[in-house]
Amino acid sequence: MNVLRIHGGRRLTGEWRVHSAKNAVLPIMAASILTGEETRLEECPELVDVAYMADILRTLGCRIHSGDGALTIDPQNLNRHEMPDALAKKIRSSIFLLGSILARFRKATVTFPGGCEIGLRPIDLHLSGLRQLGVDVREEGGLIRCDGRHMRAGTVHFDYPSVGATENVMMAAALLKGRTVLSNVAREPEITDLQNFLNAMGACISGAGTHTVTVEGVDRLRGVSYCPMPDRIVAGTLLAAAAATGGDIRLTNVPCRDLYAVFTKMREMGCEIDEEESAVRLRAPQRLTAFQQLQTQPHPGFPTDMQAQMLALAAMAKGTSVVVENVFENRFAHAGDLNRMGANVLVNGRTAVVQGVDMLYGTHVTARDLRGGAALVIAGLAARGETLVERAELIDRGYERLEEMLGALGAEIRRDSV
Ligand code: UD1
């Protein structure tokens, strides 16, 4: 087990370059098997979820190589359409492979996927999208068997704008003859990045970032070299860490326009935020002010992946804040640990009421999921005394050595393996 040991009270200052987005890299890795040629991902972060995805691709027959910060995927010997059970259970994005495996083999078998323990996370929207493309989907004893012999382009409507389901169907449709129109799709920026990647491979897709995506099927795709977009959630997390410590930091490689909802809340808390083309500077006040209300929503609303970090800030702000989690039904696991640090958070269903306290105190806490773990680190940076965050490997799923980023910005934080 990995433990992050934090000595609180250090003000964060300085500059850091944000790494590429996990949520862009994972679907792009899945899409790389839509061609038989090699894909090279530049600036690919070393994340646990990326390593899991690479393992799954290897099991399917791909050759994967990493070095110089890049990851190459060679799917020339891709020969399996069945996802390995143990690996697929570890990472939810294994489900993204359904669309691309179907496109390549016209059949696919997967187990119900795993991932963060943040709610039920069903996959009905993925399966419904594929069924609307003519895929015959059968669920048998924990396995999902898809027969894509009669797949055809057409229209696909989503009851809810699921990020993963949108991406999956985009991949499944990329090589289908004719036009597929996807409506009520998710508008997250990583979907636009997937569209850009697929188009660089030779696909013909438009509309990502709006409610409707149109895919004109092409005969074949080619291997490319591509640099995935920067991680808006890593940027938001580092800004929150600076805000928690009264800090003054500048981040580069930041997709500012994808972070407006986050900037707005941080400004409400008293932070000064200066946006540049692809950089941002945050100057925090001595004491944060409560933001009153925050509701998570699909993009461009407030991202659920920043909710936990904002809850940590609300815990130390002056006044009362209310947080409503609309995207996932069980995403307040960090509240109990924050309370152990002296916070006053009351959770009732999807709502958390946070009465800000003057001071948090260091203690032993445990990461329960990726973003909740990051929130505990943020609380630890501001707390009096020492905080130990256990199960830090969960944080490594989405942050490339968080302790190095924060250490470079002046935090006193180190990793112990126990
Ligand atoms: C993606 C992100 C994740 C982020 C989430 C919401 C990746 C790898 N992960 O996850 O970091 O928190 O978007 O922004 O990109 N749902 C169903 N049925 C389905 C699919 C989803 O009911 O078939 C529900 C989920 O349980 C959840 C909501 O829809 O309550 C949103 O999920 P979705 O947008 O699909 O998130 P992911 O793609 O899993």
GROMACS .gro file of C-alpha atoms and ligand atoms in nm:
model
  457
    1MET     CA    1   0.000   0.000   0.000
    2ASN     CA    2   0.115   0.353  -0.076
    3VAL     CA    3   0.077   0.630   0.178
    4LEU     CA    4   0.110   1.001   0.113
    5ARG     CA    5   0.253   1.177   0.416
    6ILE     CA    6   0.177   1.549   0.417
    7HIS     CA    7   0.296   1.816   0.651
    8GLY     CA    8   0.031   2.085   0.624
    9GLY     CA    9   0.060   2.461   0.624
   10ARG     CA   10   0.301   2.522   0.336
   11ARG     CA   11   0.184   2.790   0.091
   12LEU     CA   12   0.199   2.670  -0.270
   13THR     CA   13   0.386   2.893  -0.514
   14GLY     CA   14   0.555   2.848  -0.850
   15GLU     CA   15   0.477   2.702  -1.188
   16TRP     CA   16   0.383   2.356  -1.322
   17ARG     CA   17   0.302   2.208  -1.661
   18VAL     CA   18  -0.015   1.999  -1.657
   19HIS     CA   19   0.001   1.650  -1.812
   20SER     CA   20  -0.233   1.503  -2.073
   21ALA     CA   21  -0.583   1.400  -1.973
   22LYS     CA   22  -0.652   1.046  -1.854
   23ASN     CA   23  -1.005   1.075  -1.990
   24ALA     CA   24  -0.871   1.168  -2.333
   25VAL     CA   25  -0.592   0.909  -2.340
   26LEU     CA   26  -0.807   0.606  -2.244
   27PRO     CA   27  -1.067   0.631  -2.524
   28ILE     CA   28  -0.792   0.723  -2.770
   29MET     CA   29  -0.605   0.405  -2.673
   30ALA     CA   30  -0.926   0.211  -2.734
   31ALA     CA   31  -0.966   0.382  -3.074
   32SER     CA   32  -0.611   0.296  -3.177
   33ILE     CA   33  -0.719  -0.059  -3.267
   34LEU     CA   34  -0.952   0.075  -3.537
   35THR     CA   35  -0.649   0.058  -3.767
   36GLY     CA   36  -0.389  -0.211  -3.825
   37GLU     CA   37  -0.116   0.055  -3.823
   38GLU     CA   38   0.087   0.194  -3.536
   39THR     CA   39  -0.037   0.484  -3.322
   40ARG     CA   40   0.201   0.703  -3.128
   41LEU     CA   41   0.067   0.904  -2.834
   42GLU     CA   42   0.296   1.193  -2.746
   43GLU     CA   43   0.316   1.316  -2.386
   44CYS     CA   44   0.126   1.015  -2.257
   45PRO     CA   45   0.112   1.034  -1.876
   46GLU     CA   46   0.226   0.741  -1.661
   47LEU     CA   47  -0.101   0.658  -1.489
   48VAL     CA   48  -0.221   0.335  -1.337
   49ASP     CA   49  -0.532   0.337  -1.558
   50VAL     CA   50  -0.318   0.385  -1.870
   51ALA     CA   51  -0.104   0.087  -1.765
   52TYR     CA   52  -0.418  -0.127  -1.713
   53MET     CA   53  -0.551  -0.026  -2.053
   54ALA     CA   54  -0.214  -0.112  -2.210
   55ASP     CA   55  -0.231  -0.455  -2.042
   56ILE     CA   56  -0.576  -0.516  -2.186
   57LEU     CA   57  -0.458  -0.415  -2.534
   58ARG     CA   58  -0.157  -0.649  -2.499
   59THR     CA   59  -0.387  -0.936  -2.412
   60LEU     CA   60  -0.583  -0.865  -2.728
   61GLY     CA   61  -0.262  -0.902  -2.929
   62CYS     CA   62  -0.127  -0.544  -2.952
   63ARG     CA   63   0.237  -0.460  -2.905
   64ILE     CA   64   0.283  -0.164  -2.672
   65HIS     CA   65   0.597   0.032  -2.615
   66SER     CA   66   0.661   0.332  -2.394
   67GLY     CA   67   0.960   0.560  -2.378
   68ASP     CA   68   1.050   0.930  -2.397
   69GLY     CA   69   0.707   1.012  -2.259
   70ALA     CA   70   0.536   0.856  -2.563
   71LEU     CA   71   0.330   0.540  -2.591
   72THR     CA   72   0.313   0.343  -2.913
   73ILE     CA   73   0.042   0.091  -2.987
   74ASP     CA   74   0.092  -0.157  -3.268
   75PRO     CA   75  -0.229  -0.351  -3.334
   76GLN     CA   76  -0.093  -0.546  -3.633
   77ASN     CA   77  -0.132  -0.877  -3.450
   78LEU     CA   78  -0.464  -0.799  -3.286
   79ASN     CA   79  -0.634  -1.137  -3.274
   80ARG     CA   80  -0.876  -1.150  -2.981
   81HIS     CA   81  -1.222  -1.009  -2.946
   82GLU     CA   82  -1.267  -1.121  -2.585
   83MET     CA   83  -1.171  -0.887  -2.309
   84PRO     CA   84  -0.968  -1.049  -2.027
   85ASP     CA   85  -1.191  -1.084  -1.726
   86ALA     CA   86  -0.957  -0.990  -1.442
   87LEU     CA   87  -0.829  -0.677  -1.615
   88ALA     CA   88  -1.165  -0.555  -1.738
   89LYS     CA   89  -1.294  -0.569  -1.382
   90LYS     CA   90  -1.019  -0.332  -1.270
   91ILE     CA   91  -1.090  -0.050  -1.507
   92ARG     CA   92  -1.419   0.083  -1.627
   93SER     CA   93  -1.281   0.217  -1.952
   94SER     CA   94  -1.238  -0.141  -2.070
   95ILE     CA   95  -1.599  -0.094  -2.179
   96PHE     CA   96  -1.478   0.165  -2.434
   97LEU     CA   97  -1.313  -0.120  -2.620
   98LEU     CA   98  -1.650  -0.266  -2.703
   99GLY     CA   99  -1.709  -0.020  -2.988
  100SER     CA  100  -1.365  -0.053  -3.142
  101ILE     CA  101  -1.345  -0.434  -3.107
  102LEU     CA  102  -1.686  -0.458  -3.273
  103ALA     CA  103  -1.571  -0.232  -3.555
  104ARG     CA  104  -1.268  -0.456  -3.615
  105PHE     CA  105  -1.414  -0.808  -3.560
  106ARG     CA  106  -1.791  -0.756  -3.586
  107LYS     CA  107  -1.810  -0.941  -3.256
  108ALA     CA  108  -1.697  -0.873  -2.900
  109THR     CA  109  -1.722  -1.030  -2.556
  110VAL     CA  110  -1.668  -0.837  -2.235
  111THR     CA  111  -1.736  -0.880  -1.866
  112PHE     CA  112  -1.919  -0.614  -1.671
  113PRO     CA  113  -1.652  -0.349  -1.612
  114GLY     CA  114  -1.500  -0.219  -1.289
  115GLY     CA  115  -1.356   0.120  -1.201
  116CYS     CA  116  -1.403   0.363  -0.914
  117GLU     CA  117  -1.655   0.270  -0.649
  118ILE     CA  118  -1.871   0.573  -0.710
  119GLY     CA  119  -2.213   0.436  -0.764
  120LEU     CA  120  -2.375   0.174  -0.976
  121ARG     CA  121  -2.221   0.287  -1.305
  122PRO     CA  122  -2.436   0.069  -1.529
  123ILE     CA  123  -2.361   0.027  -1.898
  124ASP     CA  124  -2.714   0.023  -2.037
  125LEU     CA  125  -2.655   0.342  -2.240
  126HIS     CA  126  -2.351   0.185  -2.411
  127LEU     CA  127  -2.548  -0.125  -2.496
  128SER     CA  128  -2.854   0.070  -2.611
  129GLY     CA  129  -2.635   0.282  -2.842
  130LEU     CA  130  -2.479  -0.029  -2.997
  131ARG     CA  131  -2.817  -0.199  -3.032
  132GLN     CA  132  -2.939   0.106  -3.225
  133LEU     CA  133  -2.651   0.038  -3.468
  134GLY     CA  134  -2.790  -0.311  -3.520
  135VAL     CA  135  -2.565  -0.499  -3.279
  136ASP     CA  136  -2.722  -0.804  -3.120
  137VAL     CA  137  -2.631  -0.783  -2.750
  138ARG     CA  138  -2.679  -1.075  -2.512
  139GLU     CA  139  -2.600  -1.071  -2.143
  140GLU     CA  140  -2.508  -1.420  -2.017
  141GLY     CA  141  -2.371  -1.499  -1.673
  142GLY     CA  142  -2.174  -1.177  -1.622
  143LEU     CA  143  -2.057  -1.174  -1.984
  144ILE     CA  144  -2.181  -0.942  -2.255
  145ARG     CA  145  -2.171  -1.103  -2.597
  146CYS     CA  146  -2.211  -0.872  -2.894
  147ASP     CA  147  -2.277  -0.988  -3.245
  148GLY     CA  148  -2.215  -0.709  -3.495
  149ARG     CA  149  -2.274  -0.902  -3.819
  150HIS     CA  150  -2.574  -0.682  -3.898
  151MET     CA  151  -2.425  -0.352  -3.786
  152ARG     CA  152  -2.524  -0.055  -3.999
  153ALA     CA  153  -2.504   0.321  -3.992
  154GLY     CA  154  -2.817   0.503  -3.876
  155THR     CA  155  -2.945   0.717  -3.596
  156VAL     CA  156  -2.860   0.673  -3.230
  157HIS     CA  157  -3.032   0.866  -2.954
  158PHE     CA  158  -2.906   0.864  -2.596
  159ASP     CA  159  -3.156   0.897  -2.310
  160TYR     CA  160  -2.876   1.062  -2.110
  161PRO     CA  161  -2.552   1.218  -2.239
  162SER     CA  162  -2.308   0.953  -2.113
  163VAL     CA  163  -1.944   1.032  -2.192
  164GLY     CA  164  -1.832   0.673  -2.239
  165ALA     CA  165  -2.139   0.565  -2.437
  166THR     CA  166  -2.098   0.860  -2.675
  167GLU     CA  167  -1.733   0.770  -2.732
  168ASN     CA  168  -1.807   0.401  -2.775
  169VAL     CA  169  -2.069   0.456  -3.042
  170MET     CA  170  -1.848   0.711  -3.224
  171MET     CA  171  -1.580   0.441  -3.250
  172ALA     CA  172  -1.824   0.169  -3.352
  173ALA     CA  173  -1.966   0.391  -3.629
  174ALA     CA  174  -1.636   0.524  -3.767
  175LEU     CA  175  -1.592   0.233  -4.012
  176LEU     CA  176  -1.960   0.171  -4.094
  177LYS     CA  177  -2.069   0.251  -4.448
  178GLY     CA  178  -2.295   0.556  -4.456
  179ARG     CA  179  -2.392   0.833  -4.212
  180THR     CA  180  -2.459   0.782  -3.841
  181VAL     CA  181  -2.618   1.066  -3.645
  182LEU     CA  182  -2.583   1.053  -3.265
  183SER     CA  183  -2.819   1.278  -3.071
  184ASN     CA  184  -2.824   1.396  -2.708
  185VAL     CA  185  -2.455   1.311  -2.686
  186ALA     CA  186  -2.221   1.416  -2.405
  187ARG     CA  187  -2.033   1.741  -2.475
  188GLU     CA  188  -1.722   1.686  -2.265
  189PRO     CA  189  -1.401   1.828  -2.422
  190GLU     CA  190  -1.242   1.482  -2.424
  191ILE     CA  191  -1.505   1.379  -2.679
  192THR     CA  192  -1.383   1.656  -2.906
  193ASP     CA  193  -1.031   1.527  -2.853
  194LEU     CA  194  -1.139   1.177  -2.954
  195GLN     CA  195  -1.306   1.323  -3.264
  196ASN     CA  196  -0.981   1.509  -3.349
  197PHE     CA  197  -0.782   1.189  -3.303
  198LEU     CA  198  -1.018   0.982  -3.518
  199ASN     CA  199  -1.022   1.248  -3.790
  200ALA     CA  200  -0.641   1.255  -3.785
  201MET     CA  201  -0.663   0.878  -3.852
  202GLY     CA  202  -0.879   0.952  -4.155
  203ALA     CA  203  -1.229   0.937  -4.005
  204CYS     CA  204  -1.497   1.187  -4.098
  205ILE     CA  205  -1.669   1.298  -3.776
  206SER     CA  206  -1.815   1.637  -3.685
  207GLY     CA  207  -2.024   1.797  -3.413
  208ALA     CA  208  -1.831   1.692  -3.098
  209GLY     CA  209  -1.886   1.956  -2.830
  210THR     CA  210  -2.247   2.005  -2.943
  211HIS     CA  211  -2.556   1.791  -2.876
  212THR     CA  212  -2.527   1.605  -3.209
  213VAL     CA  213  -2.233   1.416  -3.358
  214THR     CA  214  -2.232   1.304  -3.721
  215VAL     CA  215  -2.012   1.018  -3.838
  216GLU     CA  216  -1.962   0.963  -4.211
  217GLY     CA  217  -1.824   0.610  -4.228
  218VAL     CA  218  -1.491   0.554  -4.405
  219ASP     CA  219  -1.336   0.233  -4.541
  220ARG     CA  220  -1.018   0.239  -4.340
  221LEU     CA  221  -0.820   0.436  -4.086
  222ARG     CA  222  -0.444   0.486  -4.060
  223GLY     CA  223  -0.194   0.507  -3.776
  224VAL     CA  224  -0.099   0.855  -3.655
  225SER     CA  225   0.108   1.041  -3.404
  226TYR     CA  226  -0.111   1.245  -3.168
  227CYS     CA  227  -0.077   1.450  -2.850
  228PRO     CA  228  -0.389   1.418  -2.629
  229MET     CA  229  -0.536   1.731  -2.470
  230PRO     CA  230  -0.421   1.850  -2.127
  231ASP     CA  231  -0.604   1.733  -1.815
  232ARG     CA  232  -0.856   1.989  -1.696
  233ILE     CA  233  -0.917   1.795  -1.374
  234VAL     CA  234  -0.547   1.779  -1.285
  235ALA     CA  235  -0.531   2.155  -1.350
  236GLY     CA  236  -0.840   2.211  -1.133
  237THR     CA  237  -0.697   1.993  -0.855
  238LEU     CA  238  -0.367   2.185  -0.845
  239LEU     CA  239  -0.555   2.515  -0.842
  240ALA     CA  240  -0.766   2.388  -0.554
  241ALA     CA  241  -0.447   2.287  -0.369
  242ALA     CA  242  -0.313   2.639  -0.416
  243ALA     CA  243  -0.646   2.786  -0.304
  244ALA     CA  244  -0.638   2.572   0.012
  245THR     CA  245  -0.297   2.704   0.113
  246GLY     CA  246  -0.337   3.075   0.035
  247GLY     CA  247  -0.104   3.012  -0.257
  248ASP     CA  248  -0.007   3.179  -0.583
  249ILE     CA  249   0.063   2.939  -0.870
  250ARG     CA  250   0.075   2.947  -1.248
  251LEU     CA  251  -0.009   2.639  -1.451
  252THR     CA  252   0.079   2.591  -1.815
  253ASN     CA  253  -0.077   2.353  -2.068
  254VAL     CA  254  -0.426   2.426  -1.935
  255PRO     CA  255  -0.747   2.413  -2.143
  256CYS     CA  256  -0.888   2.729  -1.977
  257ARG     CA  257  -1.216   2.742  -2.166
  258ASP     CA  258  -1.301   2.391  -2.040
  259LEU     CA  259  -1.262   2.510  -1.682
  260TYR     CA  260  -1.500   2.807  -1.669
  261ALA     CA  261  -1.740   2.637  -1.427
  262VAL     CA  262  -1.450   2.563  -1.191
  263PHE     CA  263  -1.297   2.912  -1.223
  264THR     CA  264  -1.635   3.069  -1.144
  265LYS     CA  265  -1.667   2.879  -0.816
  266MET     CA  266  -1.307   2.951  -0.717
  267ARG     CA  267  -1.362   3.321  -0.787
  268GLU     CA  268  -1.674   3.308  -0.569
  269MET     CA  269  -1.448   3.177  -0.295
  270GLY     CA  270  -1.226   3.484  -0.326
  271CYS     CA  271  -0.950   3.355  -0.557
  272GLU     CA  272  -0.809   3.579  -0.829
  273ILE     CA  273  -0.776   3.387  -1.153
  274ASP     CA  274  -0.596   3.524  -1.457
  275GLU     CA  275  -0.651   3.325  -1.775
  276GLU     CA  276  -0.405   3.321  -2.060
  277GLU     CA  277  -0.429   3.134  -2.390
  278SER     CA  278  -0.323   2.801  -2.240
  279ALA     CA  279  -0.208   2.896  -1.893
  280VAL     CA  280  -0.367   3.018  -1.573
  281ARG     CA  281  -0.254   3.194  -1.257
  282LEU     CA  282  -0.441   3.165  -0.929
  283ARG     CA  283  -0.387   3.388  -0.628
  284ALA     CA  284  -0.574   3.276  -0.320
  285PRO     CA  285  -0.700   3.494  -0.038
  286GLN     CA  286  -0.586   3.443   0.323
  287ARG     CA  287  -0.919   3.271   0.399
  288LEU     CA  288  -1.158   3.128   0.142
  289THR     CA  289  -1.526   3.225   0.141
  290ALA     CA  290  -1.803   2.964   0.109
  291PHE     CA  291  -1.941   2.931  -0.245
  292GLN     CA  292  -2.297   2.876  -0.125
  293GLN     CA  293  -2.415   2.628  -0.391
  294LEU     CA  294  -2.247   2.393  -0.635
  295GLN     CA  295  -2.432   2.140  -0.852
  296THR     CA  296  -2.246   1.888  -1.065
  297GLN     CA  297  -2.377   1.853  -1.420
  298PRO     CA  298  -2.266   1.711  -1.753
  299HIS     CA  299  -2.029   1.949  -1.937
  300PRO     CA  300  -2.034   2.251  -1.961
  301GLY     CA  301  -2.182   2.234  -1.610
  302PHE     CA  302  -1.964   2.184  -1.304
  303PRO     CA  303  -1.762   1.861  -1.347
  304THR     CA  304  -1.833   1.579  -1.104
  305ASP     CA  305  -1.460   1.499  -1.115
  306MET     CA  306  -1.391   1.831  -0.931
  307GLN     CA  307  -1.668   1.795  -0.672
  308ALA     CA  308  -1.457   1.627  -0.402
  309GLN     CA  309  -1.177   1.883  -0.429
  310MET     CA  310  -1.429   2.169  -0.395
  311LEU     CA  311  -1.585   1.999  -0.093
  312ALA     CA  312  -1.242   2.002   0.071
  313LEU     CA  313  -1.215   2.376   0.002
  314ALA     CA  314  -1.566   2.440   0.134
  315ALA     CA  315  -1.469   2.253   0.452
  316MET     CA  316  -1.211   2.522   0.536
  317ALA     CA  317  -1.398   2.825   0.394
  318LYS     CA  318  -1.582   3.092   0.590
  319GLY     CA  319  -1.954   3.020   0.582
  320THR     CA  320  -2.186   2.743   0.464
  321SER     CA  321  -2.173   2.573   0.123
  322VAL     CA  322  -2.412   2.323  -0.030
  323VAL     CA  323  -2.292   2.065  -0.283
  324VAL     CA  324  -2.537   1.864  -0.494
  325GLU     CA  325  -2.396   1.562  -0.682
  326ASN     CA  326  -2.624   1.504  -0.979
  327VAL     CA  327  -2.402   1.279  -1.196
  328PHE     CA  328  -2.311   0.989  -0.967
  329GLU     CA  329  -2.529   0.863  -0.685
  330ASN     CA  330  -2.257   0.769  -0.438
  331ARG     CA  331  -1.976   1.018  -0.455
  332PHE     CA  332  -1.931   1.158  -0.104
  333ALA     CA  333  -1.710   0.886   0.043
  334HIS     CA  334  -1.443   1.150   0.122
  335ALA     CA  335  -1.683   1.344   0.351
  336GLY     CA  336  -1.634   1.104   0.643
  337ASP     CA  337  -1.255   1.138   0.625
  338LEU     CA  338  -1.278   1.517   0.600
  339ASN     CA  339  -1.488   1.511   0.916
  340ARG     CA  340  -1.217   1.305   1.086
  341MET     CA  341  -0.987   1.598   1.008
  342GLY     CA  342  -1.224   1.836   1.188
  343ALA     CA  343  -1.453   1.933   0.899
  344ASN     CA  344  -1.826   1.969   0.942
  345VAL     CA  345  -1.989   1.800   0.644
  346LEU     CA  346  -2.339   1.656   0.659
  347VAL     CA  347  -2.437   1.425   0.375
  348ASN     CA  348  -2.795   1.341   0.290
  349GLY     CA  349  -2.834   1.142  -0.031
  350ARG     CA  350  -2.694   1.346  -0.318
  351THR     CA  351  -2.654   1.664  -0.109
  352ALA     CA  352  -2.373   1.766   0.123
  353VAL     CA  353  -2.404   2.067   0.355
  354VAL     CA  354  -2.065   2.200   0.456
  355GLN     CA  355  -2.019   2.433   0.749
  356GLY     CA  356  -1.670   2.577   0.703
  357VAL     CA  357  -1.434   2.548   1.002
  358ASP     CA  358  -1.136   2.767   1.100
  359MET     CA  359  -0.886   2.481   1.093
  360LEU     CA  360  -0.850   2.120   0.977
  361TYR     CA  361  -0.620   1.885   1.168
  362GLY     CA  362  -0.391   1.619   1.028
  363THR     CA  363  -0.475   1.254   1.093
  364HIS     CA  364  -0.483   0.912   0.918
  365VAL     CA  365  -0.733   0.906   0.632
  366THR     CA  366  -0.799   0.666   0.345
  367ALA     CA  367  -0.856   0.736  -0.024
  368ARG     CA  368  -1.178   0.563  -0.132
  369ASP     CA  369  -1.172   0.673  -0.495
  370LEU     CA  370  -0.950   0.872  -0.728
  371ARG     CA  371  -1.088   1.226  -0.685
  372GLY     CA  372  -1.190   1.176  -0.323
  373GLY     CA  373  -0.828   1.079  -0.255
  374ALA     CA  374  -0.707   1.401  -0.419
  375ALA     CA  375  -0.951   1.595  -0.199
  376LEU     CA  376  -0.796   1.444   0.114
  377VAL     CA  377  -0.451   1.549  -0.006
  378ILE     CA  378  -0.580   1.905  -0.053
  379ALA     CA  379  -0.724   1.903   0.298
  380GLY     CA  380  -0.392   1.769   0.430
  381LEU     CA  381  -0.199   2.051   0.263
  382ALA     CA  382  -0.405   2.305   0.459
  383ALA     CA  383  -0.434   2.110   0.784
  384ARG     CA  384  -0.236   2.167   1.101
  385GLY     CA  385   0.009   1.883   1.162
  386GLU     CA  386   0.064   1.564   0.965
  387THR     CA  387  -0.190   1.391   0.742
  388LEU     CA  388  -0.141   1.037   0.615
  389VAL     CA  389  -0.347   0.949   0.310
  390GLU     CA  390  -0.362   0.571   0.274
  391ARG     CA  391  -0.433   0.381  -0.050
  392ALA     CA  392  -0.262   0.651  -0.255
  393GLU     CA  393  -0.246   0.405  -0.546
  394LEU     CA  394  -0.606   0.502  -0.616
  395ILE     CA  395  -0.486   0.860  -0.671
  396ASP     CA  396  -0.223   0.729  -0.916
  397ARG     CA  397  -0.504   0.621  -1.146
  398GLY     CA  398  -0.543   0.981  -1.262
  399TYR     CA  399  -0.245   1.185  -1.138
  400GLU     CA  400   0.110   1.124  -1.255
  401ARG     CA  401   0.295   1.135  -0.922
  402LEU     CA  402   0.080   1.395  -0.747
  403GLU     CA  403   0.343   1.429  -0.474
  404GLU     CA  404   0.599   1.546  -0.730
  405MET     CA  405   0.367   1.812  -0.871
  406LEU     CA  406   0.281   1.943  -0.525
  407GLY     CA  407   0.639   1.911  -0.400
  408ALA     CA  408   0.760   2.125  -0.691
  409LEU     CA  409   0.506   2.388  -0.587
  410GLY     CA  410   0.641   2.394  -0.231
  411ALA     CA  411   0.431   2.137  -0.048
  412GLU     CA  412   0.588   1.909   0.211
  413ILE     CA  413   0.465   1.573   0.089
  414ARG     CA  414   0.626   1.236   0.039
  415ARG     CA  415   0.527   0.885  -0.051
  416ASP     CA  416   0.586   0.584   0.171
  417SER     CA  417   0.530   0.229   0.054
  418VAL     CA  418   0.416   0.008   0.337
  419UD1     C1  419  -1.651   0.961  -1.766
  419UD1     C2  420  -1.516   0.990  -1.705
  419UD1     C3  421  -1.529   1.012  -1.555
  419UD1     C4  422  -1.634   1.118  -1.526
  419UD1     C5  423  -1.765   1.089  -1.598
  419UD1     C6  424  -1.867   1.200  -1.586
  419UD1     C7  425  -1.365   0.865  -1.850
  419UD1     C8  426  -1.268   0.753  -1.861
  419UD1     N1  427  -1.425   0.878  -1.730
  419UD1     O1  428  -1.697   0.840  -1.707
  419UD1     O2  429  -1.403   1.055  -1.505
  419UD1     O3  430  -1.658   1.124  -1.388
  419UD1     O4  431  -1.739   1.069  -1.739
  419UD1     O5  432  -1.814   1.319  -1.634
  419UD1     O6  433  -1.383   0.943  -1.940
  419UD1     N2  434  -2.466   0.582  -1.680
  419UD1     C9  435  -2.572   0.493  -1.694
  419UD1     N3  436  -2.566   0.400  -1.793
  419UD1    C10  437  -2.460   0.391  -1.878
  419UD1    C11  438  -2.354   0.480  -1.865
  419UD1    C12  439  -2.360   0.575  -1.763
  419UD1     O7  440  -2.669   0.501  -1.618
  419UD1     O8  441  -2.463   0.304  -1.967
  419UD1    C13  442  -2.470   0.681  -1.572
  419UD1    C14  443  -2.354   0.662  -1.475
  419UD1     O9  444  -2.384   0.566  -1.378
  419UD1    C15  445  -2.341   0.800  -1.419
  419UD1    C16  446  -2.377   0.891  -1.537
  419UD1    O10  447  -2.449   0.809  -1.627
  419UD1    O11  448  -2.433   0.818  -1.315
  419UD1    C17  449  -2.259   0.951  -1.608
  419UD1    O12  450  -2.174   0.850  -1.657
  419UD1     P1  451  -2.084   0.863  -1.787
  419UD1    O13  452  -2.103   0.999  -1.847
  419UD1    O14  453  -2.108   0.745  -1.873
  419UD1    O15  454  -1.939   0.853  -1.724
  419UD1     P2  455  -1.819   0.761  -1.771
  419UD1    O16  456  -1.808   0.764  -1.919
  419UD1    O17  457  -1.824   0.631  -1.701
   0.00000   0.00000   0.00000
